[in-house]
Each structure stands twice: as structure tokens, then as C-alpha cells.
PDB file of C-alpha atoms and ligand atoms in Angstrom:
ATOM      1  CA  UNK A   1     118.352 117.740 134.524  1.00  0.00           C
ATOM      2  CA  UNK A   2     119.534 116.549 131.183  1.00  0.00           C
ATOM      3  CA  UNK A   3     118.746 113.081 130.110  1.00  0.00           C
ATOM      4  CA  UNK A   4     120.730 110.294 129.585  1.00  0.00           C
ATOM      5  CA  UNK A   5     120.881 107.985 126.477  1.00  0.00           C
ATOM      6  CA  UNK A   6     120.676 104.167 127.123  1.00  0.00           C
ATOM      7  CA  UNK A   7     122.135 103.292 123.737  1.00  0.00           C
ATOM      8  CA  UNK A   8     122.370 104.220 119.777  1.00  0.00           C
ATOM      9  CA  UNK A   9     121.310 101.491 117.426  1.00  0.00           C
ATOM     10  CA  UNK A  10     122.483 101.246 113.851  1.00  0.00           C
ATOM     11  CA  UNK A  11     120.634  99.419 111.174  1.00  0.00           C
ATOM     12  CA  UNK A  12     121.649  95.853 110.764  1.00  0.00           C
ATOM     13  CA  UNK A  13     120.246  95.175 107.913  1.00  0.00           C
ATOM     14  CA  UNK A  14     116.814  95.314 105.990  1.00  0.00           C
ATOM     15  CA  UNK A  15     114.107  93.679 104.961  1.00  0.00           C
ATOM     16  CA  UNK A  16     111.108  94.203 102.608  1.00  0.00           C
ATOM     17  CA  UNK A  17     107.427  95.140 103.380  1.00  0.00           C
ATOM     18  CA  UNK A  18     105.652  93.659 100.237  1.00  0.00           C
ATOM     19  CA  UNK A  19     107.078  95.198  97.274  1.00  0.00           C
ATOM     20  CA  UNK A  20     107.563  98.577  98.362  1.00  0.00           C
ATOM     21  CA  UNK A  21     108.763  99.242 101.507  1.00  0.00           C
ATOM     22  CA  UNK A  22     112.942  98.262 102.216  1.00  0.00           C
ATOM     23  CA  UNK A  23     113.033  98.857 105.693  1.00  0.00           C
ATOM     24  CA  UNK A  24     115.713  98.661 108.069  1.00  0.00           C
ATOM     25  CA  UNK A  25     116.559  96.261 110.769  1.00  0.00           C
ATOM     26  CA  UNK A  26     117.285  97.112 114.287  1.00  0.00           C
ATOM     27  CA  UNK A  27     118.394  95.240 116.870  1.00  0.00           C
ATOM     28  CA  UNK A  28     116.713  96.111 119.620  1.00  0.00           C
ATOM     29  CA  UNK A  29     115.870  94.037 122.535  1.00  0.00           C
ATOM     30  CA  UNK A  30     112.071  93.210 123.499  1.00  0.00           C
ATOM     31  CA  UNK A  31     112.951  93.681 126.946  1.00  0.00           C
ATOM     32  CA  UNK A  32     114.517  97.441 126.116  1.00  0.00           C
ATOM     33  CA  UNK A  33     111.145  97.683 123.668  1.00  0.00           C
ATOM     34  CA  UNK A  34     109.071  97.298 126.684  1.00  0.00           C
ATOM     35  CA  UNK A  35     110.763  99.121 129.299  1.00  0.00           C
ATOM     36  CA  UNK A  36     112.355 102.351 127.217  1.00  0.00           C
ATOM     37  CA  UNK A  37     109.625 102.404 124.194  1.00  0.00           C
ATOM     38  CA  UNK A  38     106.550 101.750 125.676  1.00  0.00           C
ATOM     39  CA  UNK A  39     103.737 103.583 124.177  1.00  0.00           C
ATOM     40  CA  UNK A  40     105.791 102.460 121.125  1.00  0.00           C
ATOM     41  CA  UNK A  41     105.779  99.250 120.213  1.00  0.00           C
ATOM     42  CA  UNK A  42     107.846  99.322 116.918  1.00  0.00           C
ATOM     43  CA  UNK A  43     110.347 102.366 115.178  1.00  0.00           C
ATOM     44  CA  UNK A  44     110.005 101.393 111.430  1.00  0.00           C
ATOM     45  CA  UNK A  45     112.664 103.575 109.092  1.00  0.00           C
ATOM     46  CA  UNK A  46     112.226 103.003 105.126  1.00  0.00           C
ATOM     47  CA  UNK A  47     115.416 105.343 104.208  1.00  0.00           C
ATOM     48  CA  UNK A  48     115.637 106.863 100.935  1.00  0.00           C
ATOM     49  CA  UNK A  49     115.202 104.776  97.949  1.00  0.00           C
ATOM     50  CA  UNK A  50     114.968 105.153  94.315  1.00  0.00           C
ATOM     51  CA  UNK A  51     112.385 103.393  92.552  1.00  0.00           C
ATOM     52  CA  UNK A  52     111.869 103.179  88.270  1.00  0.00           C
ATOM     53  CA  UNK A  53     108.726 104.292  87.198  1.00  0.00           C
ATOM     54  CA  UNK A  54     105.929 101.322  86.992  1.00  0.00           C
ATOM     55  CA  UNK A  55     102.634 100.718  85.795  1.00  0.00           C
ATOM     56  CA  UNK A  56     102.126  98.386  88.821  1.00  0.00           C
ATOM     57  CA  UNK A  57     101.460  98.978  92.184  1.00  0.00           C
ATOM     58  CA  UNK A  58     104.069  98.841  94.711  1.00  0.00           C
ATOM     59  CA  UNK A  59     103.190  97.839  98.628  1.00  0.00           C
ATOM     60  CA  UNK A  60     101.514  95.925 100.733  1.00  0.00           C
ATOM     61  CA  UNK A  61      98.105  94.681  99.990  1.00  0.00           C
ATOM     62  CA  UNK A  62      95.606  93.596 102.285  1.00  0.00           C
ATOM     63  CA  UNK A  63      96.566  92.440 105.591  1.00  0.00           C
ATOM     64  CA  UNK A  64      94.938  92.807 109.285  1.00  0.00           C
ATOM     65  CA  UNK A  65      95.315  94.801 112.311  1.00  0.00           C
ATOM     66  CA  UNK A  66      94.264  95.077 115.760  1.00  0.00           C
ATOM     67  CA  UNK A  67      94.891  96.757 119.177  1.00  0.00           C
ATOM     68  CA  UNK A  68      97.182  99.469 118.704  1.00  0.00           C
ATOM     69  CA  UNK A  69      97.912 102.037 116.274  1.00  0.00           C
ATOM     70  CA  UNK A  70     100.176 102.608 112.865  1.00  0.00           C
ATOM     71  CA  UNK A  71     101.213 106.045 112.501  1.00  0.00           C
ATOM     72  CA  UNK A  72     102.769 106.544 109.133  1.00  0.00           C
ATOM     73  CA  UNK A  73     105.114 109.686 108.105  1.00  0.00           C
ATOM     74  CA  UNK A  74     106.323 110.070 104.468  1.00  0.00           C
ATOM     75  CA  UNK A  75     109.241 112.398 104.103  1.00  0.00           C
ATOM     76  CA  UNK A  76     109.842 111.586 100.420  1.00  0.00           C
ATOM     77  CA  UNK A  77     107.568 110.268  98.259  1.00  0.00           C
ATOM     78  CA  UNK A  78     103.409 109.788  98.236  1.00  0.00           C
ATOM     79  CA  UNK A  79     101.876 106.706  99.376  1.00  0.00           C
ATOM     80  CA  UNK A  80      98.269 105.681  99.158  1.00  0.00           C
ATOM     81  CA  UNK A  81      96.326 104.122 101.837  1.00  0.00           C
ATOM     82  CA  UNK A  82      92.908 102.250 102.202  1.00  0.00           C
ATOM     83  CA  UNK A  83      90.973 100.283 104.808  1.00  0.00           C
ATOM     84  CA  UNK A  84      88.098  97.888 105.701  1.00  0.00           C
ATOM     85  CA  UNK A  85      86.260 101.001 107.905  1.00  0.00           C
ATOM     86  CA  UNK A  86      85.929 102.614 104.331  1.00  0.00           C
ATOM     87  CA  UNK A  87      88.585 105.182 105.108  1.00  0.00           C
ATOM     88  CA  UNK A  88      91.190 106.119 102.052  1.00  0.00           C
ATOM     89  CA  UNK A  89      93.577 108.658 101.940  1.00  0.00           C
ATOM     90  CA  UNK A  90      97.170 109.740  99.860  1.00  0.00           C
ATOM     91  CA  UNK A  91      99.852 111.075 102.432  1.00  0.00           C
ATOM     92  CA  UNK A  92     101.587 113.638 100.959  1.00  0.00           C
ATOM     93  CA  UNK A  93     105.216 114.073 101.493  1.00  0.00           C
ATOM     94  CA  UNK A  94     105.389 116.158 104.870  1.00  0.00           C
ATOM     95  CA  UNK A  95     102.291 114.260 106.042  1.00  0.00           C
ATOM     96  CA  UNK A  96     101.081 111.665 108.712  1.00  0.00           C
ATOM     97  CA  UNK A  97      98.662 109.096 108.626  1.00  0.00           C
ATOM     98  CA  UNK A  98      97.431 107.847 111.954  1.00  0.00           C
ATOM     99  CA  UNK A  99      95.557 105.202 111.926  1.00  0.00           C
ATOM    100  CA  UNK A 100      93.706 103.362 115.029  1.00  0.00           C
ATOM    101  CA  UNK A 101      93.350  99.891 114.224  1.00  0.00           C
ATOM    102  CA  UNK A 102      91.645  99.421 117.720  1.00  0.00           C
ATOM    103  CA  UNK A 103      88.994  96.140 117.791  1.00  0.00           C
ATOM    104  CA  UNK A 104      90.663  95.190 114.286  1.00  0.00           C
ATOM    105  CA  UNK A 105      90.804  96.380 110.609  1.00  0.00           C
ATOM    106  CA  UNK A 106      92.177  95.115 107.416  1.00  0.00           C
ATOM    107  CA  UNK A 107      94.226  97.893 105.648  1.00  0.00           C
ATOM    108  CA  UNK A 108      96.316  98.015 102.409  1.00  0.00           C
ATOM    109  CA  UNK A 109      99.684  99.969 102.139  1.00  0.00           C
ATOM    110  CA  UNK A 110     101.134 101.197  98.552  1.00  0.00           C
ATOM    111  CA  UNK A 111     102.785 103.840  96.755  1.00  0.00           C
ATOM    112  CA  UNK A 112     100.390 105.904  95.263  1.00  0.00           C
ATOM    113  CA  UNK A 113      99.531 105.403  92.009  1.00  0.00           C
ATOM    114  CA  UNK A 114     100.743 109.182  90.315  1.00  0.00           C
ATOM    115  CA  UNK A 115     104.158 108.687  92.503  1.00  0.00           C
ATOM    116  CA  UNK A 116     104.929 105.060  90.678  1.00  0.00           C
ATOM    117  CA  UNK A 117     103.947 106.250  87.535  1.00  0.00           C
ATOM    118  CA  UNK A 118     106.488 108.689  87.302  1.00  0.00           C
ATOM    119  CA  UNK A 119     108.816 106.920  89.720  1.00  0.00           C
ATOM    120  CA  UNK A 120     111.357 108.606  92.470  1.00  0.00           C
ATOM    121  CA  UNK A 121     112.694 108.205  96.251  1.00  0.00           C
ATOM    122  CA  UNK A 122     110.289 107.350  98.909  1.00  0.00           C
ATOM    123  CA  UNK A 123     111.566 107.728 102.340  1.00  0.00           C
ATOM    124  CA  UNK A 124     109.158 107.231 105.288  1.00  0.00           C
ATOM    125  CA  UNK A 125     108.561 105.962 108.894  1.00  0.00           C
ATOM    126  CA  UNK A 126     105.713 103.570 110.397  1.00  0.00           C
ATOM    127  CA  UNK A 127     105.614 103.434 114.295  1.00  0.00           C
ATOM    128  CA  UNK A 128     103.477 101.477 115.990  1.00  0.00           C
ATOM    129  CA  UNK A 129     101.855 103.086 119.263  1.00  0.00           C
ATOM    130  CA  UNK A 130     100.395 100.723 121.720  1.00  0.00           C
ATOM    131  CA  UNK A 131      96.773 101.365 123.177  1.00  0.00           C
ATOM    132  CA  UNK A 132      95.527 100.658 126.486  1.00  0.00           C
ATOM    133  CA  UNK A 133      93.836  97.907 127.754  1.00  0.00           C
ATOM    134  CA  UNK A 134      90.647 100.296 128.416  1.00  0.00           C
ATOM    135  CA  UNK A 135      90.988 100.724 124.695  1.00  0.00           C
ATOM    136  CA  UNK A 136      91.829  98.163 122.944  1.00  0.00           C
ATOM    137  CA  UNK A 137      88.338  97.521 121.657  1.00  0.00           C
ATOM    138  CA  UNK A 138      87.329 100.954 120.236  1.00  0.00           C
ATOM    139  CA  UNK A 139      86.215 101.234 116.523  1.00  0.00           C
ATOM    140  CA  UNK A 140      89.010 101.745 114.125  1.00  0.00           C
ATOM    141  CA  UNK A 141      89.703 105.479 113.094  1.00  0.00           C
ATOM    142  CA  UNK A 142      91.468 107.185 110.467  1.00  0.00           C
ATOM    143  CA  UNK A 143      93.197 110.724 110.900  1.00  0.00           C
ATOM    144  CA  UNK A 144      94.666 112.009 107.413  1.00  0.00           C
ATOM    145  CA  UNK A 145      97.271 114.788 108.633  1.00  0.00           C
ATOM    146  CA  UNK A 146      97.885 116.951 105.597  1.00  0.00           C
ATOM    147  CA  UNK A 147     101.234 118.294 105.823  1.00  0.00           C
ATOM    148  CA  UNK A 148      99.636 121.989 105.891  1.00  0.00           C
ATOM    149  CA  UNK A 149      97.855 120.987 109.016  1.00  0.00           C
ATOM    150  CA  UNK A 150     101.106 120.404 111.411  1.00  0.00           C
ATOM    151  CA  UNK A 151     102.168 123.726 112.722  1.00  0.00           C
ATOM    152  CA  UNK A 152     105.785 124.797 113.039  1.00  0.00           C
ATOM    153  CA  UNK A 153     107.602 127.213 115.059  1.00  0.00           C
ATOM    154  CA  UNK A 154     111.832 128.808 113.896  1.00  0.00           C
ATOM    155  CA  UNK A 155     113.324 128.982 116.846  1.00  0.00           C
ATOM    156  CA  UNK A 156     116.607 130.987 117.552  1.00  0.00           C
ATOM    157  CA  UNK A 157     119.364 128.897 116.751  1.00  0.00           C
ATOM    158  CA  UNK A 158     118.628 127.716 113.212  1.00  0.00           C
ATOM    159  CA  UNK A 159     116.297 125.011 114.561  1.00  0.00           C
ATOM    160  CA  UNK A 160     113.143 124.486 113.067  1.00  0.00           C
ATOM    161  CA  UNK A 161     110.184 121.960 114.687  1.00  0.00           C
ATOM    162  CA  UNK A 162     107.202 120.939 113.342  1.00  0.00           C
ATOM    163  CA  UNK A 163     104.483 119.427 116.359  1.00  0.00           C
ATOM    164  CA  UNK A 164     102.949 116.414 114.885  1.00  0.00           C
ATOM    165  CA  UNK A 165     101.220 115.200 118.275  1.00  0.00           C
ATOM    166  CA  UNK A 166     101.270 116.998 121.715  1.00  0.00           C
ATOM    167  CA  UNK A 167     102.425 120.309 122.604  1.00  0.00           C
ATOM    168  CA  UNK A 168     105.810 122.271 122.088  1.00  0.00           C
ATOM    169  CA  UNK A 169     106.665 125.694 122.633  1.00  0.00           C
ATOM    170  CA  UNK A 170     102.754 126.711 122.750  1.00  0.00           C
ATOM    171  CA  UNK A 171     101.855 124.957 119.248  1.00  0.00           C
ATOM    172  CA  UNK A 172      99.723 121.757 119.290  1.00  0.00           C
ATOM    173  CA  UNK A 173     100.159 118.928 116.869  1.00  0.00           C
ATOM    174  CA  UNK A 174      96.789 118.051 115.228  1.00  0.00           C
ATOM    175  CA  UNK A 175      96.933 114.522 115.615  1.00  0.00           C
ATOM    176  CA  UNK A 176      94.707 113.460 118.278  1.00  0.00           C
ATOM    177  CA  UNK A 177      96.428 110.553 120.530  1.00  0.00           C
ATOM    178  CA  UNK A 178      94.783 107.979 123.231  1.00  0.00           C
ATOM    179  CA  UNK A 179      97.743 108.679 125.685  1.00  0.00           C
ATOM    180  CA  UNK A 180     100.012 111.016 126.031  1.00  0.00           C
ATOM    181  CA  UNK A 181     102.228 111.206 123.319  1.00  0.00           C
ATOM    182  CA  UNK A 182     104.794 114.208 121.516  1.00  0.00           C
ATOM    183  CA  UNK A 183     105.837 113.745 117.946  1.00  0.00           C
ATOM    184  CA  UNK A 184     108.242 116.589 116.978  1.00  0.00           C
ATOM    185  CA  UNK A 185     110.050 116.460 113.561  1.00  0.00           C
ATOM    186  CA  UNK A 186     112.655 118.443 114.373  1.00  0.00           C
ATOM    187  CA  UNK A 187     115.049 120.099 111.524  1.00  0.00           C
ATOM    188  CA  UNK A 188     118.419 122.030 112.704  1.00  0.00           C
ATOM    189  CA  UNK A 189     120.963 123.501 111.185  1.00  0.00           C
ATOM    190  CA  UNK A 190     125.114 122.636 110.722  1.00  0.00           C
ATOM    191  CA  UNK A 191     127.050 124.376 113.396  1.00  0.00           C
ATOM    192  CA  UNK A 192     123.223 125.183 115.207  1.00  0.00           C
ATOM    193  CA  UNK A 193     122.873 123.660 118.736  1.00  0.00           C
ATOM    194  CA  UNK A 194     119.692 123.379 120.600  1.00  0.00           C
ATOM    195  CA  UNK A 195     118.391 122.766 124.010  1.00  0.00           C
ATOM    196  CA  UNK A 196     114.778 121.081 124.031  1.00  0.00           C
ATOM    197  CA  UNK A 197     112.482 120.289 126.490  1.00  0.00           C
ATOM    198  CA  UNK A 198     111.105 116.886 127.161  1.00  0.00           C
ATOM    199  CA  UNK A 199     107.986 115.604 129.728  1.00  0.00           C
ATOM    200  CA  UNK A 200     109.936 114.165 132.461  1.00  0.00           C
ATOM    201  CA  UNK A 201     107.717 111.025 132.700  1.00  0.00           C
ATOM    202  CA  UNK A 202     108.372 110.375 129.156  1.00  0.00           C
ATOM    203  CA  UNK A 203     109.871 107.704 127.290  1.00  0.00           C
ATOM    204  CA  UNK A 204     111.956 109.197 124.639  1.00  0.00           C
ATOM    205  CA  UNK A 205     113.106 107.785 121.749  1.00  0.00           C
ATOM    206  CA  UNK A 206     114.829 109.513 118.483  1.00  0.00           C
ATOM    207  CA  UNK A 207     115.195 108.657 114.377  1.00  0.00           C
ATOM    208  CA  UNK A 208     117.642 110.385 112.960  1.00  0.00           C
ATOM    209  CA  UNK A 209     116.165 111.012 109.102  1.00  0.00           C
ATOM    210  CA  UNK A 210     119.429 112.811 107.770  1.00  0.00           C
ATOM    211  CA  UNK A 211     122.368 114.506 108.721  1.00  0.00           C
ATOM    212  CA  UNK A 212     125.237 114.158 111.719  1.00  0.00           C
ATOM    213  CA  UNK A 213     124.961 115.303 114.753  1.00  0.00           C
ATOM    214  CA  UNK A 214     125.536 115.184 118.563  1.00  0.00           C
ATOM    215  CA  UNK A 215     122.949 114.002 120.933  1.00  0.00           C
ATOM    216  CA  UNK A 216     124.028 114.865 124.578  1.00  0.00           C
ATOM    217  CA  UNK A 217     127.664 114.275 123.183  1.00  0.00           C
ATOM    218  CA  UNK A 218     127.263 111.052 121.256  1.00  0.00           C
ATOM    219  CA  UNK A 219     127.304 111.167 117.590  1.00  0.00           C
ATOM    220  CA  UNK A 220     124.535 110.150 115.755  1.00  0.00           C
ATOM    221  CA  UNK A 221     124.368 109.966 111.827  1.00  0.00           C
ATOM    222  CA  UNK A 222     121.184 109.584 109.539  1.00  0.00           C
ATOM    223  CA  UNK A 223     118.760 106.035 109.693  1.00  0.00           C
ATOM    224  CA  UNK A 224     120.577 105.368 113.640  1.00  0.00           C
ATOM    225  CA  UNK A 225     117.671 105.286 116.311  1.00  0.00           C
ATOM    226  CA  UNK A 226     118.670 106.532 119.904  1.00  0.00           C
ATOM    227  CA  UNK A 227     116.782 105.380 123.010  1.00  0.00           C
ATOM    228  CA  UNK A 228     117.003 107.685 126.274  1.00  0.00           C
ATOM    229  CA  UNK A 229     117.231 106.635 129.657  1.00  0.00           C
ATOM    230  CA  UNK A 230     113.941 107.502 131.541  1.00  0.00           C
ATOM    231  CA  UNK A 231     114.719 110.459 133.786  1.00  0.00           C
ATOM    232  CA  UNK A 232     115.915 113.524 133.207  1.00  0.00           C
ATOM    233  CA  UNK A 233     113.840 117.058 130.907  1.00  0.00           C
ATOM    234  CA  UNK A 234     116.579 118.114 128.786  1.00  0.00           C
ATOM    235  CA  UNK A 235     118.073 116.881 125.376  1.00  0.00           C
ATOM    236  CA  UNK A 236     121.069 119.015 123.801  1.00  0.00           C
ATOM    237  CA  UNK A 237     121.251 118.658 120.298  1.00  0.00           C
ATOM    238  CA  UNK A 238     124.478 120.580 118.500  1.00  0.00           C
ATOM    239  CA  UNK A 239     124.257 119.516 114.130  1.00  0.00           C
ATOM    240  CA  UNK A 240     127.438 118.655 112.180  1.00  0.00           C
ATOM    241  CA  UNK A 241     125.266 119.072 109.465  1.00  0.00           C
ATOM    242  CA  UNK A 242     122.264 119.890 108.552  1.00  0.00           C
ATOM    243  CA  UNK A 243     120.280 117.412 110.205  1.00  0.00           C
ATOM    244  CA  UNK A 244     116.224 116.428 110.310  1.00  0.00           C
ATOM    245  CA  UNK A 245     115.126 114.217 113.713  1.00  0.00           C
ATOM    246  CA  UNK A 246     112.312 112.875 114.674  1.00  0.00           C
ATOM    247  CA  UNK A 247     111.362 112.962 118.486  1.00  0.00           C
ATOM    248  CA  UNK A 248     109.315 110.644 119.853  1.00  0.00           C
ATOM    249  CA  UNK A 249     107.649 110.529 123.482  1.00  0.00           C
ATOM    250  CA  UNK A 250     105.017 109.109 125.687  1.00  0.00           C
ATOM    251  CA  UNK A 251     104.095 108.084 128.838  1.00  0.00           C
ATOM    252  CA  UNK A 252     104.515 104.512 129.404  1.00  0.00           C
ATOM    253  CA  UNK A 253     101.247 102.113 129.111  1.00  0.00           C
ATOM    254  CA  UNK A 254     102.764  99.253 131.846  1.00  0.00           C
ATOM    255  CA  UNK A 255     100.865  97.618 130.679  1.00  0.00           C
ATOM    256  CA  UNK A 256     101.664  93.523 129.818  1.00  0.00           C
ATOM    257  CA  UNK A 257     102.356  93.074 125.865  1.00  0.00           C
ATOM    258  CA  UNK A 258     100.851  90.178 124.144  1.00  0.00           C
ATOM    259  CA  UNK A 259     102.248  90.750 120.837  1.00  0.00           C
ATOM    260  CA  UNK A 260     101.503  87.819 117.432  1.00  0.00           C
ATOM    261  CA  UNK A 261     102.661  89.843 114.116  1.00  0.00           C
ATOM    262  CA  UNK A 262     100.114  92.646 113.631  1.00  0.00           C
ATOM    263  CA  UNK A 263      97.932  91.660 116.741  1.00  0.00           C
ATOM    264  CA  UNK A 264      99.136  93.388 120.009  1.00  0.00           C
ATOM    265  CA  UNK A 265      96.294  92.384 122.898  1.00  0.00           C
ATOM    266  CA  UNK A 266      97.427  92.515 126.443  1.00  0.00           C
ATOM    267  CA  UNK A 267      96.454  88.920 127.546  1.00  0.00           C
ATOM    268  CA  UNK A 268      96.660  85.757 125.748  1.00  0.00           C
ATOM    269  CA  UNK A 269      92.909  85.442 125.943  1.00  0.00           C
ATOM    270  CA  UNK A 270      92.948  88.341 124.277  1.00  0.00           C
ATOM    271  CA  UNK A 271      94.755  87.768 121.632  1.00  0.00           C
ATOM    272  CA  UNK A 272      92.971  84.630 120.928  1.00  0.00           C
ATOM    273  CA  UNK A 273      89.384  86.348 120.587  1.00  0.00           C
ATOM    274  CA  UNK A 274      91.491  88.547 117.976  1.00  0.00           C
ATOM    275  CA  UNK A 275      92.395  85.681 116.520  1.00  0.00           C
ATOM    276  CA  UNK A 276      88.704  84.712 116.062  1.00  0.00           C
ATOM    277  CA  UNK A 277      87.304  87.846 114.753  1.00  0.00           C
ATOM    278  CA  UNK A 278      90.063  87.857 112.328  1.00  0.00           C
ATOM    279  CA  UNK A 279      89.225  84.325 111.179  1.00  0.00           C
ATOM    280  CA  UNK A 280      85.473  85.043 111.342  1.00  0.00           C
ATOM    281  CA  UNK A 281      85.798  87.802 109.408  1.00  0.00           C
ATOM    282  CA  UNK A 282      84.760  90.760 111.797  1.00  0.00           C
ATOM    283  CA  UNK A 283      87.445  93.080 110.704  1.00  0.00           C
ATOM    284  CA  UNK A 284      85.947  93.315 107.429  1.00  0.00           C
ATOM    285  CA  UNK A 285      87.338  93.187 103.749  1.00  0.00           C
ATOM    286  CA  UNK A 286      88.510  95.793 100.863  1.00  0.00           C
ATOM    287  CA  UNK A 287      86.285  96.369  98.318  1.00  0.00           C
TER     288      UNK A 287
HETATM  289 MN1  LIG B   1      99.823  97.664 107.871  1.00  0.00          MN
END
């Protein structure tokens, strides 16, 4: 049965992540969040942007996190990343950086230093992937995903897919995910159309990175974000252009979401003794 979509959101406007990040707005309700994103908590889209070559460094310095994860995919550009659990890492364009904040962390976000130095377009995604109760409290972990690790797989039909996380068309992503989760960067070409497969007990969610195309009829263009009804095990894609999408699923947590900036706990107690390792200065500090 092909699925259905529950609605296409443009970006309404954008706003800045430190120094280095324009990111776009999207209006999309909590309640819609909950019910059609869930693992995900949050679709972040940086689109393309140019930036002059600098001495400085460009980002987001130190700043905490706890009870979920922030998976981070550059498409253009090279970012460097470091963390209180000693873990440090440059994500290449192409790559993913998946990083489980679990019982709490304190992380720093920037461009990488070669990449301002000689200046250019940095395009990426952050999503934000909820974890369990059960889990909420596990150490904080650090997968680097070089961009040779992620296996792809042509398909007929000018459609190319590269499995980030989970399993498509007998090729499994390397990242290594606390639920059940399928990242596919997907890349199709004009005039192409495709047919893909998608777990039924899924929620499915899409970022278009560039391109036009048609989504089970509806046109979608480059930085919109399409949420699916649940239901359904089909998705027909036919490109206008050449087009690269990123498809996201997961099964659903259910669980409640007890959300305070970059805290997500799953009670309000919770979220308090979060608050208090924070402020006592469990999740540690960059050296
Ligand atoms: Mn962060």
C-alpha cells in the first residue's frame, strides 16, 4: 500500500546556531513532532551558504546535552567536532557524526579550521533522535562515520542510495542506532522515477537537500521537509530534476517527551536531576 503524506513544510525563515550555522525555520507543530516524528525529535536543515575565508572559528562553542542523540550530516563543507567524553572528530563532506549524548555531555560545534581558512559553502543537517526511557542514562558515545564507510547501491532507474543507518536493498548502514531507525540519502535522477520500500511501522519523514521533484504526486523542491502519514510501505518518487533526499524512519518511542532546550528526559523529575548534573558539573568540561 503506498503511503500517504500528512503535509509539506516550507522554511519560514531562519535563524543562527552561534556563528556558523543559518538554519532554517519550520513550522511544525509539537503535537505533529510527537505523533508523526517520533524517534525524531528535531529536522535541522543549514542549506547552502557561502562563507569568506577567516582566521576565526565559526560555530558553536561549548554547550550541554543530555538524553537523546545529535546526528550530524555535512553535504558541503567540513566541520569539526569535540566533546567532554574526550571524543573529537572532522566530518568530512559525505559524512555523519552520531553522537549519543545519553546521561549528558558538553560538546562544541564549528567549522573546521582548514575549511574557514580557505572559506566556501557549508550545507548540512542535525537531527535529533530521541532515546528511550531504558536508555536515557547510558554513557555518552561518539560514532565518526567517514563518508567511505556508508555503502551505496545504483539501482535501475538512475537512482542512487547511500544506507546511513538500517538496512536497504541488502546493504547495512554503519551507524549503529538504539531503536530502530533507516537513514537513506537518496540521490535520483531528472526524468528517473522510483518506487522504495519503507518499514510499515515506521514514521517517515523526508528533507529534500536539492532538486524538484514529486513525492506520491505532490511537488516538493529543495530545503521543504515532508512528513508521511503512518501507514502504508511504499513511497513513489518521480525527479524534475536532479534531486538528492534524505529519508528518514523509525519506529515510534511513545514514549512521554519532557523536552527544556538541549535536555529531552521523559518525566519532569527527570529533567530536573539533568538539570542538577548539569549545574554540578557531571557532564564534564572541554579542555
Ligand atoms: Mn550541540
Amino acid at each position: 500500500m503506498r503511503k500517504q503524506i500528512y503535509d509539506v513544510y516550507s522554511p519560514s525563515g531562519f535563524h543562527w546556531v552561534g556563528n556558523g550555522f543559518k538554519s532554517n525555520n519550520y513550522d511544525i507543530p509539537q503535537t505533529v513532532i510527537k505523533k508523526l516524528l517520533d524517534p525524531f525529535l528535531m529536522i535541522g536543515l543549514a542549506p547552502p551558504k557561502a562563507f569568506e575565508p577567516t582566521e576565526k572559528q565559526r560555530g558553536v562553542g561549548s554547550h550541554p546535552h543530555a538524553g537523546f542523540e545529535t546526528v550530524t550530516l555535512v553535504y558541503e563543507g567540513e566541520l569539526a567536532h569535540a566533546d567532554s567524553a574526550g571524543n573529537r572528530g572532522v566530518l568530512r563532506e559525505g559524512g555523519v557524526q552520531w553522537m549519543t549524548a545519553g546521561r549528558g555531555l558538553m560538546h562544541e560545534e564549528f567549522h573546521s579550521a582548514d575549511f574557514s581558512r580557505q572559506g566556501g559553502v557549508l550545507s548540512m543537517s542535525q537531527l535529533w533522535v530521541n532515546l528511550p526511557k531504558s536508555l536515557k542514562k547510558i554513557d555518552p558515545a561518539y560514532q565518526d562515520i567517514e563518508p567511505e564507510a556508508i555503502p551505496s547501491v545504483e539501482l535501475s532507474g538512475g537512482l542512487r542510495i547511500r544506507v546511513i543507518a538500517g538496512e536497504y536493498a541488502g546493504l547495512k548502514g554503519p551507524a549503529s542506532t538504539h531503536t530502530p531507525i533507516r537513514i537513506l540519502d537518496i540521490s535520483i535522477l531528472a526524468d528517473r522515477e522510483a518506487v522504495l520500500d519503507i518499514p510499515l511501522d515506521h514514521n517517515t519523514s523526508a528533507i529534500i537537500i536539492t532538486g524538484n521533484a514529486s513525492i506520491l504526486g505532490r511537488s516538493v523542491s529543495a530545503e521543504d521537509i515532508v512528513l508521511f502519514d503512518r501507514g502504508g510501505s511504499t513511497l513513489d518518487i518521480s525527479a524534475e530534476e536532479d534531486s538528492r533526499i534524505i529519508l528518514l524512519s523509525g519506529l515510534p518511542i511513545e514514549e512521554p517527551i519532557v523536552q527544556y532546550g538541549p535536555f529531552v528526559a521523559s518525566s519532569q523529575e527527570d529533567l530536573m536531576s539533568i538539570f542538577k548534573d548539569f549545574e554540578s558539573g557531571k557532564m564534564g568540561s572541554l579542555s
